[in-house]
mmCIF file of C-alpha atoms and ligand atoms in Angstrom:
data_model
loop_
_atom_site.group_PDB
_atom_site.id
_atom_site.type_symbol
_atom_site.label_atom_id
_atom_site.label_comp_id
_atom_site.label_asym_id
_atom_site.label_seq_id
_atom_site.Cartn_x
_atom_site.Cartn_y
_atom_site.Cartn_z
ATOM 1 C CA MET R 110 52.573 21.334 6.469
ATOM 2 C CA THR R 111 49.683 22.683 8.525
ATOM 3 C CA ARG R 112 49.836 21.742 12.182
ATOM 4 C CA ARG R 113 47.310 19.102 13.145
ATOM 5 C CA TRP R 114 44.916 19.354 16.034
ATOM 6 C CA SER R 115 46.193 17.262 18.950
ATOM 7 C CA GLY R 116 43.110 17.310 21.186
ATOM 8 C CA GLY R 117 42.132 19.283 24.272
ATOM 9 C CA LYS R 118 40.244 22.542 24.637
ATOM 10 C CA LEU R 119 39.512 24.942 21.813
ATOM 11 C CA VAL R 120 38.195 28.470 22.227
ATOM 12 C CA VAL R 121 35.530 29.331 19.672
ATOM 13 C CA ALA R 122 36.360 33.009 19.391
ATOM 14 C CA THR R 123 33.013 34.490 18.449
ATOM 15 C CA HIS R 124 30.437 36.610 20.242
ATOM 16 C CA ASN R 125 27.794 35.840 17.622
ATOM 17 C CA ALA R 126 25.310 33.245 18.947
ATOM 18 C CA GLY R 127 24.252 32.119 15.436
ATOM 19 C CA LYS R 128 27.831 31.408 14.397
ATOM 20 C CA LEU R 129 28.625 29.744 17.709
ATOM 21 C CA ARG R 130 25.706 27.345 17.227
ATOM 22 C CA GLU R 131 26.819 26.451 13.688
ATOM 23 C CA ILE R 132 30.504 26.045 14.608
ATOM 24 C CA ALA R 133 29.610 23.873 17.634
ATOM 25 C CA GLU R 134 27.568 21.606 15.340
ATOM 26 C CA LEU R 135 30.385 21.389 12.801
ATOM 27 C CA LEU R 136 32.907 20.580 15.557
ATOM 28 C CA ALA R 137 30.666 18.013 17.263
ATOM 29 C CA PRO R 138 31.921 14.905 15.420
ATOM 30 C CA TRP R 139 35.565 15.746 16.131
ATOM 31 C CA GLY R 140 35.536 15.266 19.886
ATOM 32 C CA VAL R 141 36.842 18.800 20.435
ATOM 33 C CA GLU R 142 36.253 20.306 23.871
ATOM 34 C CA ALA R 143 34.905 23.670 22.711
ATOM 35 C CA VAL R 144 34.549 26.680 25.011
ATOM 36 C CA SER R 145 33.169 29.966 23.791
ATOM 37 C CA ALA R 146 34.807 33.351 24.080
ATOM 38 C CA GLY R 147 31.706 34.451 26.006
ATOM 39 C CA GLU R 148 32.083 31.664 28.606
ATOM 40 C CA LEU R 149 35.693 32.729 29.205
ATOM 41 C CA GLY R 150 34.692 36.408 29.396
ATOM 42 C CA LEU R 151 37.111 37.317 26.582
ATOM 43 C CA PRO R 152 36.797 40.846 25.201
ATOM 44 C CA GLU R 153 35.596 41.393 21.614
ATOM 45 C CA PRO R 154 38.556 42.832 19.672
ATOM 46 C CA GLU R 155 38.054 45.667 17.210
ATOM 47 C CA GLU R 156 38.092 44.317 13.640
ATOM 48 C CA THR R 157 40.659 46.627 12.071
ATOM 49 C CA GLU R 158 41.789 44.483 9.126
ATOM 50 C CA THR R 159 40.557 44.926 5.564
ATOM 51 C CA SER R 160 39.815 41.295 4.604
ATOM 52 C CA PHE R 161 37.832 38.353 5.976
ATOM 53 C CA ILE R 162 41.076 36.414 6.486
ATOM 54 C CA GLY R 163 42.767 39.344 8.217
ATOM 55 C CA ASN R 164 39.908 39.783 10.661
ATOM 56 C CA ALA R 165 39.595 36.032 11.344
ATOM 57 C CA ARG R 166 43.321 35.871 12.211
ATOM 58 C CA LEU R 167 43.054 38.987 14.356
ATOM 59 C CA LYS R 168 40.139 37.533 16.378
ATOM 60 C CA ALA R 169 41.706 34.078 16.787
ATOM 61 C CA LYS R 170 45.082 35.559 17.800
ATOM 62 C CA ALA R 171 43.486 37.805 20.410
ATOM 63 C CA ALA R 172 41.543 34.882 21.912
ATOM 64 C CA ALA R 173 44.560 32.515 21.879
ATOM 65 C CA GLN R 174 46.743 35.108 23.603
ATOM 66 C CA ALA R 175 44.116 36.019 26.200
ATOM 67 C CA SER R 176 43.183 32.414 27.032
ATOM 68 C CA GLY R 177 46.437 30.494 26.502
ATOM 69 C CA LEU R 178 44.400 28.004 24.447
ATOM 70 C CA PRO R 179 44.165 27.355 20.698
ATOM 71 C CA ALA R 180 41.380 29.498 19.263
ATOM 72 C CA LEU R 181 39.153 29.244 16.204
ATOM 73 C CA ALA R 182 37.645 32.452 14.804
ATOM 74 C CA ASP R 183 35.260 33.030 11.934
ATOM 75 C CA ASP R 184 35.030 36.213 9.933
ATOM 76 C CA SER R 185 32.247 36.138 7.444
ATOM 77 C CA GLY R 186 29.738 38.231 5.598
ATOM 78 C CA LEU R 187 27.615 38.866 2.560
ATOM 79 C CA SER R 188 29.217 40.425 -0.523
ATOM 80 C CA VAL R 189 26.901 41.897 -3.123
ATOM 81 C CA ALA R 190 28.359 42.215 -6.612
ATOM 82 C CA ALA R 191 26.253 45.257 -7.597
ATOM 83 C CA LEU R 192 27.336 47.059 -4.404
ATOM 84 C CA ASP R 193 31.049 46.555 -5.122
ATOM 85 C CA GLY R 194 31.233 43.757 -2.559
ATOM 86 C CA ALA R 195 29.435 45.619 0.265
ATOM 87 C CA PRO R 196 28.535 45.012 3.031
ATOM 88 C CA GLY R 197 31.383 42.407 2.961
ATOM 89 C CA ILE R 198 33.590 42.686 6.033
ATOM 90 C CA TYR R 199 31.159 45.302 7.344
ATOM 91 C CA SER R 200 28.202 42.857 7.335
ATOM 92 C CA ALA R 201 27.829 42.881 11.125
ATOM 93 C CA ARG R 202 28.324 46.653 11.287
ATOM 94 C CA TRP R 203 25.507 47.308 8.769
ATOM 95 C CA ALA R 204 23.122 45.975 11.417
ATOM 96 C CA GLY R 205 24.010 48.829 13.761
ATOM 97 C CA PRO R 206 24.546 48.684 17.534
ATOM 98 C CA ASP R 207 21.225 46.846 18.054
ATOM 99 C CA LYS R 208 22.320 44.081 15.627
ATOM 100 C CA ASP R 209 19.108 44.593 13.702
ATOM 101 C CA PHE R 210 19.467 42.411 10.596
ATOM 102 C CA GLY R 211 15.990 43.334 9.379
ATOM 103 C CA PHE R 212 17.437 46.820 9.062
ATOM 104 C CA ALA R 213 20.672 45.568 7.462
ATOM 105 C CA MET R 214 18.762 43.500 4.861
ATOM 106 C CA ARG R 215 16.516 46.489 4.037
ATOM 107 C CA ARG R 216 19.634 48.594 3.533
ATOM 108 C CA VAL R 217 21.105 46.041 1.091
ATOM 109 C CA TRP R 218 17.864 45.927 -0.887
ATOM 110 C CA SER R 219 17.269 49.682 -0.894
ATOM 111 C CA GLU R 220 20.825 50.334 -2.131
ATOM 112 C CA LEU R 221 20.227 47.832 -4.948
ATOM 113 C CA GLU R 222 16.950 49.582 -5.803
ATOM 114 C CA ALA R 223 18.584 53.016 -5.699
ATOM 115 C CA GLY R 224 21.330 51.796 -8.052
ATOM 116 C CA ARG R 225 18.698 50.102 -10.296
ATOM 117 C CA ALA R 226 20.764 46.914 -10.114
ATOM 118 C CA PRO R 227 19.598 44.407 -12.738
ATOM 119 C CA GLU R 228 17.864 41.187 -11.647
ATOM 120 C CA PRO R 229 18.798 38.615 -10.526
ATOM 121 C CA ARG R 230 20.692 40.391 -7.799
ATOM 122 C CA ARG R 231 23.646 38.257 -6.947
ATOM 123 C CA GLY R 232 25.345 37.819 -3.596
ATOM 124 C CA ALA R 233 27.939 35.574 -2.013
ATOM 125 C CA PHE R 234 28.477 34.516 1.567
ATOM 126 C CA HIS R 235 32.159 34.371 2.485
ATOM 127 C CA CYS R 236 33.656 32.656 5.494
ATOM 128 C CA ALA R 237 37.252 32.754 6.678
ATOM 129 C CA LEU R 238 38.201 30.455 9.553
ATOM 130 C CA ALA R 239 41.459 30.990 11.443
ATOM 131 C CA LEU R 240 42.867 28.467 13.902
ATOM 132 C CA VAL R 241 45.633 30.062 15.980
ATOM 133 C CA TRP R 242 47.734 28.400 18.683
ATOM 134 C CA PRO R 243 49.020 30.375 21.700
ATOM 135 C CA ASP R 244 52.616 29.978 20.405
ATOM 136 C CA GLY R 245 51.635 31.843 17.216
ATOM 137 C CA GLY R 246 51.149 28.836 14.900
ATOM 138 C CA GLU R 247 48.181 29.394 12.609
ATOM 139 C CA ALA R 248 46.102 27.965 9.795
ATOM 140 C CA VAL R 249 43.492 29.819 7.708
ATOM 141 C CA PHE R 250 40.729 28.464 5.453
ATOM 142 C CA GLU R 251 38.006 29.987 3.259
ATOM 143 C CA GLY R 252 34.625 28.982 1.892
ATOM 144 C CA ILE R 253 32.230 30.813 -0.449
ATOM 145 C CA VAL R 254 28.631 30.164 -1.515
ATOM 146 C CA GLU R 255 26.963 32.140 -4.292
ATOM 147 C CA GLY R 256 23.292 32.813 -4.775
ATOM 148 C CA ASP R 257 20.479 35.237 -5.572
ATOM 149 C CA LEU R 258 19.233 37.891 -3.188
ATOM 150 C CA VAL R 259 15.454 37.840 -2.740
ATOM 151 C CA TRP R 260 12.975 40.388 -1.502
ATOM 152 C CA PRO R 261 11.069 40.241 0.776
ATOM 153 C CA PRO R 262 13.214 38.081 3.074
ATOM 154 C CA ARG R 263 11.906 34.520 3.529
ATOM 155 C CA GLY R 264 11.975 32.333 6.651
ATOM 156 C CA SER R 265 13.008 32.774 10.248
ATOM 157 C CA ARG R 266 15.730 30.144 10.560
ATOM 158 C CA GLY R 267 19.453 30.805 10.589
ATOM 159 C CA PHE R 268 20.746 34.257 11.442
ATOM 160 C CA GLY R 269 21.994 37.512 9.960
ATOM 161 C CA TYR R 270 21.248 37.866 6.242
ATOM 162 C CA ASP R 271 20.028 34.248 5.835
ATOM 163 C CA PRO R 272 16.381 35.100 4.941
ATOM 164 C CA MET R 273 17.348 37.103 1.840
ATOM 165 C CA PHE R 274 19.898 34.608 0.470
ATOM 166 C CA LEU R 275 18.825 31.901 -1.961
ATOM 167 C CA PRO R 276 21.869 29.690 -2.592
ATOM 168 C CA ASP R 277 22.344 28.499 -6.189
ATOM 169 C CA GLY R 278 20.579 25.224 -6.891
ATOM 170 C CA GLU R 279 18.180 25.561 -3.941
ATOM 171 C CA SER R 280 14.510 26.524 -3.760
ATOM 172 C CA GLU R 281 14.624 27.707 -0.142
ATOM 173 C CA THR R 282 16.565 30.588 1.382
ATOM 174 C CA TYR R 283 18.949 29.870 4.267
ATOM 175 C CA GLY R 284 16.218 31.389 6.432
ATOM 176 C CA GLU R 285 13.751 28.714 5.278
ATOM 177 C CA MET R 286 15.809 25.559 4.977
ATOM 178 C CA GLU R 287 16.488 22.980 7.634
ATOM 179 C CA PRO R 288 19.712 23.813 9.484
ATOM 180 C CA ALA R 289 21.245 20.441 8.517
ATOM 181 C CA ARG R 290 20.845 21.356 4.853
ATOM 182 C CA LYS R 291 22.568 24.706 5.312
ATOM 183 C CA HIS R 292 25.351 22.991 7.252
ATOM 184 C CA ALA R 293 25.910 20.489 4.456
ATOM 185 C CA SER R 294 27.145 23.097 1.973
ATOM 186 C CA SER R 295 27.262 26.621 3.421
ATOM 187 C CA HIS R 296 30.294 28.923 3.171
ATOM 188 C CA ARG R 297 31.065 28.016 6.800
ATOM 189 C CA ALA R 298 30.749 24.276 6.111
ATOM 190 C CA ARG R 299 33.019 24.614 3.073
ATOM 191 C CA ALA R 300 35.708 26.468 5.008
ATOM 192 C CA PHE R 301 35.300 23.954 7.813
ATOM 193 C CA ARG R 302 35.801 21.034 5.431
ATOM 194 C CA HIS R 303 39.198 22.475 4.434
ATOM 195 C CA LEU R 304 40.092 22.935 8.099
ATOM 196 C CA VAL R 305 39.135 19.351 8.909
ATOM 197 C CA ALA R 306 41.181 18.010 5.994
ATOM 198 C CA ALA R 307 44.249 19.982 7.039
ATOM 199 C CA CYS R 308 44.130 19.918 10.839
ATOM 200 C CA PHE R 309 41.914 17.170 12.225
ATOM 201 C CA GLU R 310 42.294 13.442 12.182
ATOM 202 C CA ASP R 311 41.054 11.546 9.173
ATOM 203 C CA LYS R 312 38.170 9.959 11.016
ATOM 204 C CA PRO R 313 35.561 11.665 13.184
ATOM 205 C CA VAL R 314 35.710 10.646 16.843
ATOM 206 C CA MET R 315 31.959 10.163 16.945
ATOM 207 C CA ALA R 316 29.981 8.721 14.068
ATOM 208 C CA SER R 317 28.651 11.518 11.900
ATOM 209 C CA THR R 318 24.920 11.998 12.101
ATOM 210 C CA ARG R 319 22.660 10.062 9.779
ATOM 211 C CA ARG R 320 19.817 11.743 7.941
ATOM 212 C CA LEU R 321 16.919 9.887 6.373
ATOM 213 C CA ILE R 322 15.115 11.311 3.355
ATOM 214 C CA SER R 323 11.643 10.174 2.349
ATOM 215 C CA SER R 324 9.832 10.649 -0.931
ATOM 216 C CA GLY R 325 6.527 9.576 0.617
ATOM 217 C CA SER R 326 6.294 6.354 -1.429
ATOM 218 C CA PRO R 327 3.919 3.806 0.171
ATOM 219 C CA PHE R 328 6.644 1.154 -0.128
ATOM 220 C CA GLU R 329 8.890 3.062 2.272
ATOM 221 C CA SER R 330 6.858 2.309 5.370
ATOM 222 C CA GLN R 331 5.753 -1.156 4.202
ATOM 223 C CA LEU R 332 9.275 -2.376 3.512
ATOM 224 C CA GLY R 333 11.025 -0.170 6.081
ATOM 225 C CA TYR R 334 13.482 1.790 3.986
ATOM 226 C CA SER R 335 14.292 5.415 3.115
ATOM 227 C CA ARG R 336 14.400 7.047 -0.293
ATOM 228 C CA ALA R 337 17.898 8.167 0.696
ATOM 229 C CA VAL R 338 20.280 8.014 3.635
ATOM 230 C CA VAL R 339 22.871 10.748 4.130
ATOM 231 C CA GLN R 340 25.879 9.841 6.239
ATOM 232 C CA GLY R 341 28.665 12.388 6.428
ATOM 233 C CA ASP R 342 29.902 13.105 2.903
ATOM 234 C CA TRP R 343 27.922 10.186 1.444
ATOM 235 C CA ALA R 344 24.367 9.906 0.132
ATOM 236 C CA PHE R 345 22.827 6.533 -0.691
ATOM 237 C CA VAL R 346 19.679 6.631 -2.813
ATOM 238 C CA SER R 347 17.500 3.515 -2.775
ATOM 239 C CA GLY R 348 16.443 1.567 -5.825
ATOM 240 C CA THR R 349 13.982 3.869 -7.599
ATOM 241 C CA THR R 350 11.359 2.843 -10.143
ATOM 242 C CA GLY R 351 9.395 4.896 -12.643
ATOM 243 C CA TYR R 352 6.200 5.974 -10.899
ATOM 244 C CA ALA R 353 5.146 9.585 -11.351
ATOM 245 C CA ASN R 354 2.192 10.649 -9.185
ATOM 246 C CA GLY R 355 1.378 6.982 -8.561
ATOM 247 C CA VAL R 356 1.184 6.187 -12.275
ATOM 248 C CA MET R 357 3.681 3.895 -14.036
ATOM 249 C CA PRO R 358 4.238 4.791 -17.696
ATOM 250 C CA GLU R 359 4.366 2.004 -20.252
ATOM 251 C CA SER R 360 7.755 2.707 -21.841
ATOM 252 C CA ALA R 361 11.034 1.727 -20.178
ATOM 253 C CA ALA R 362 12.574 5.023 -21.310
ATOM 254 C CA GLU R 363 9.899 7.045 -19.560
ATOM 255 C CA GLN R 364 10.251 4.888 -16.447
ATOM 256 C CA ALA R 365 13.999 5.584 -16.406
ATOM 257 C CA ARG R 366 13.376 9.318 -16.855
ATOM 258 C CA ASN R 367 10.912 9.372 -13.940
ATOM 259 C CA ALA R 368 13.255 7.342 -11.742
ATOM 260 C CA LEU R 369 16.098 9.755 -12.467
ATOM 261 C CA ALA R 370 13.845 12.728 -11.650
ATOM 262 C CA VAL R 371 13.000 11.210 -8.254
ATOM 263 C CA ILE R 372 16.681 10.431 -7.637
ATOM 264 C CA GLY R 373 17.614 14.003 -8.572
ATOM 265 C CA LYS R 374 15.072 15.342 -6.082
ATOM 266 C CA ALA R 375 16.342 13.093 -3.287
ATOM 267 C CA LEU R 376 19.946 14.060 -4.029
ATOM 268 C CA ALA R 377 19.029 17.753 -3.976
ATOM 269 C CA GLU R 378 17.258 17.332 -0.663
ATOM 270 C CA ALA R 379 20.405 15.680 0.651
ATOM 271 C CA GLY R 380 22.464 18.664 -0.574
ATOM 272 C CA PHE R 381 23.996 16.652 -3.460
ATOM 273 C CA GLY R 382 23.701 16.719 -7.267
ATOM 274 C CA PHE R 383 24.151 14.172 -10.055
ATOM 275 C CA GLU R 384 27.720 15.432 -10.374
ATOM 276 C CA HIS R 385 28.438 13.736 -7.027
ATOM 277 C CA VAL R 386 27.239 10.276 -8.113
ATOM 278 C CA VAL R 387 30.105 7.772 -7.903
ATOM 279 C CA ARG R 388 28.187 4.525 -8.373
ATOM 280 C CA ALA R 389 24.982 3.429 -10.103
ATOM 281 C CA THR R 390 23.100 0.154 -10.408
ATOM 282 C CA TYR R 391 20.593 -0.327 -13.222
ATOM 283 C CA ILE R 392 18.133 -3.200 -13.109
ATOM 284 C CA VAL R 393 15.952 -3.980 -16.128
ATOM 285 C CA THR R 394 13.426 -6.778 -16.403
ATOM 286 C CA ASP R 395 14.383 -7.545 -20.008
ATOM 287 C CA ALA R 396 17.705 -7.024 -21.810
ATOM 288 C CA ALA R 397 15.729 -5.435 -24.661
ATOM 289 C CA HIS R 398 15.013 -2.434 -22.374
ATOM 290 C CA VAL R 399 18.701 -1.532 -22.230
ATOM 291 C CA ALA R 400 18.673 0.164 -25.638
ATOM 292 C CA GLU R 401 15.538 2.117 -24.675
ATOM 293 C CA ILE R 402 16.934 3.501 -21.423
ATOM 294 C CA THR R 403 20.485 4.177 -22.633
ATOM 295 C CA PRO R 404 19.747 7.741 -23.909
ATOM 296 C CA GLU R 405 18.041 8.607 -20.595
ATOM 297 C CA LEU R 406 21.048 7.423 -18.601
ATOM 298 C CA GLY R 407 23.441 9.122 -21.002
ATOM 299 C CA ALA R 408 21.587 12.426 -20.593
ATOM 300 C CA VAL R 409 22.396 12.439 -16.876
ATOM 301 C CA PHE R 410 25.547 10.368 -16.485
ATOM 302 C CA SER R 411 27.631 10.686 -19.660
ATOM 303 C CA GLU R 412 29.921 13.343 -18.144
ATOM 304 C CA ILE R 413 29.808 11.852 -14.663
ATOM 305 C CA ARG R 414 30.748 8.277 -15.555
ATOM 306 C CA PRO R 415 29.949 6.568 -12.262
ATOM 307 C CA ALA R 416 31.090 3.018 -11.598
ATOM 308 C CA ALA R 417 28.034 1.100 -12.800
ATOM 309 C CA THR R 418 26.401 -2.322 -12.716
ATOM 310 C CA LEU R 419 23.694 -3.509 -15.092
ATOM 311 C CA VAL R 420 21.457 -6.373 -13.992
ATOM 312 C CA VAL R 421 18.626 -8.146 -15.792
ATOM 313 C CA ALA R 422 16.229 -9.424 -13.147
ATOM 314 C CA GLY R 423 12.600 -9.546 -12.067
ATOM 315 C CA LEU R 424 11.119 -6.557 -10.233
ATOM 316 C CA ILE R 425 8.491 -6.585 -7.506
ATOM 317 C CA ARG R 426 5.527 -5.478 -9.663
ATOM 318 C CA PRO R 427 4.697 -6.519 -13.235
ATOM 319 C CA GLU R 428 4.433 -2.932 -14.521
ATOM 320 C CA MET R 429 8.005 -2.144 -13.381
ATOM 321 C CA LYS R 430 10.625 -2.422 -16.108
ATOM 322 C CA VAL R 431 13.494 -0.385 -14.662
ATOM 323 C CA GLU R 432 14.985 0.275 -11.244
ATOM 324 C CA ILE R 433 17.957 2.595 -10.610
ATOM 325 C CA GLU R 434 20.023 3.042 -7.460
ATOM 326 C CA VAL R 435 22.891 5.515 -6.918
ATOM 327 C CA THR R 436 25.541 6.396 -4.344
ATOM 328 C CA ALA R 437 26.944 9.912 -4.183
ATOM 329 C CA TYR R 438 30.043 11.274 -2.469
ATOM 330 C CA LYS R 439 30.876 14.894 -1.728
ATOM 331 C CA GLY R 440 34.433 14.974 -0.409
HETATM 332 P P1 LIG E 753 32.203 37.713 15.875
HETATM 333 O O1 LIG E 753 33.133 38.720 15.219
HETATM 334 O O2 LIG E 753 32.198 37.800 17.358
HETATM 335 O O3 LIG E 753 32.440 36.322 15.378
HETATM 336 P P2 LIG E 753 30.226 39.086 14.297
HETATM 337 O O4 LIG E 753 28.742 38.948 14.126
HETATM 338 O O5 LIG E 753 30.751 40.465 14.558
HETATM 339 O O6 LIG E 753 30.693 38.073 15.431
HETATM 340 P P3 LIG E 753 31.565 39.142 11.743
HETATM 341 O O7 LIG E 753 32.321 40.370 12.022
HETATM 342 O O8 LIG E 753 32.283 38.008 11.046
HETATM 343 O O9 LIG E 753 30.948 38.483 13.050
HETATM 344 O O10 LIG E 753 30.279 39.520 10.926
HETATM 345 C C1 LIG E 753 29.692 38.623 10.074
HETATM 346 C C2 LIG E 753 28.271 39.024 9.812
HETATM 347 O O11 LIG E 753 27.936 38.483 8.523
HETATM 348 C C3 LIG E 753 27.335 38.374 10.806
HETATM 349 O O12 LIG E 753 27.005 39.236 11.858
HETATM 350 C C4 LIG E 753 26.140 38.028 9.952
HETATM 351 O O13 LIG E 753 25.226 39.064 9.909
HETATM 352 C C5 LIG E 753 26.701 37.863 8.562
HETATM 353 N N1 LIG E 753 26.847 36.412 8.323
HETATM 354 C C6 LIG E 753 27.962 35.657 8.410
HETATM 355 N N2 LIG E 753 27.675 34.362 8.192
HETATM 356 C C7 LIG E 753 26.356 34.307 7.988
HETATM 357 C C8 LIG E 753 25.459 33.260 7.733
HETATM 358 O O14 LIG E 753 25.849 31.986 7.688
HETATM 359 N N3 LIG E 753 24.186 33.560 7.581
HETATM 360 C C9 LIG E 753 23.755 34.833 7.638
HETATM 361 N N4 LIG E 753 24.516 35.869 7.897
HETATM 362 C C10 LIG E 753 25.818 35.624 8.063
#
């Protein structure tokens, strides 16, 4: 069994400020006393291995030995299918000594152009995390996110190749999206989730941060609620009725379809999908509406089969016939 984290200091063995920021945020709920390799003045070892895992272990081992503390290292990069996986473990090196990622991204795109790679041009971010103890004990975890490569690069958030990477299911590149959204599902977050499951306690030391999502409905401010609340691995979407652009359609089926579209948007903004829904509540104002909305619900939930409750009750406005609420979990 993988050794569990028993508290105390942890060296985050990276010299990359972007990674350090992301790893510090991922570690924050776990009450870990993190110190960076830079703060300890640790040298940057040469990455001589031929895989992400090999290089992550090499970096963590070097930091654990030099500091006498457990060390966490990340080796990551962008692999492009049409370039036989390049730049891959050489992702940092493609940016040259000045760490110019504008240059590195141009090189990726120009090599794709030169090879007349068909569109969409696919890429994957890989992350290997290695946790190594000074006595040699170690644990290694991996996470991958796939997506399309876009040109020109979009956005100035994140770091490295983020502006040219559009993760599957998203409309913004990692360079455009809010950091919290990247952290919810990135390659690094995925690898980190495995690490947490294997090495850290079951419960975060501090409460995980809460994120509120709004759909701009006028009811939200009047009644004081959010379209959705994201807490750790959970997303709670409020009761949603069938308005589309402020207009309520007549038919219950159309109301259900609109409600599900709004729910889908809120889930996506939270970094979730319908496949994560574990519970649903359906409220209809008349039992006769059940037959009308059943195909709409089936279209979204038949494979998912959340635990569900069906209620016949009055709704706040006469034109409302259907209200739907869901809870999603991404463990
Ligand atoms: P350390 O070895 O000190 O951790 P490094 O930058 O040399 O820093 P790597 O050898 O793992 O790290 O190189 C990974 C490169 O891949 C990194 O410099 C980025 O350009 C890119 N990369 C990794 N994760 C990324 C992410 O989340 N977003 C954008 N680019 C990323």
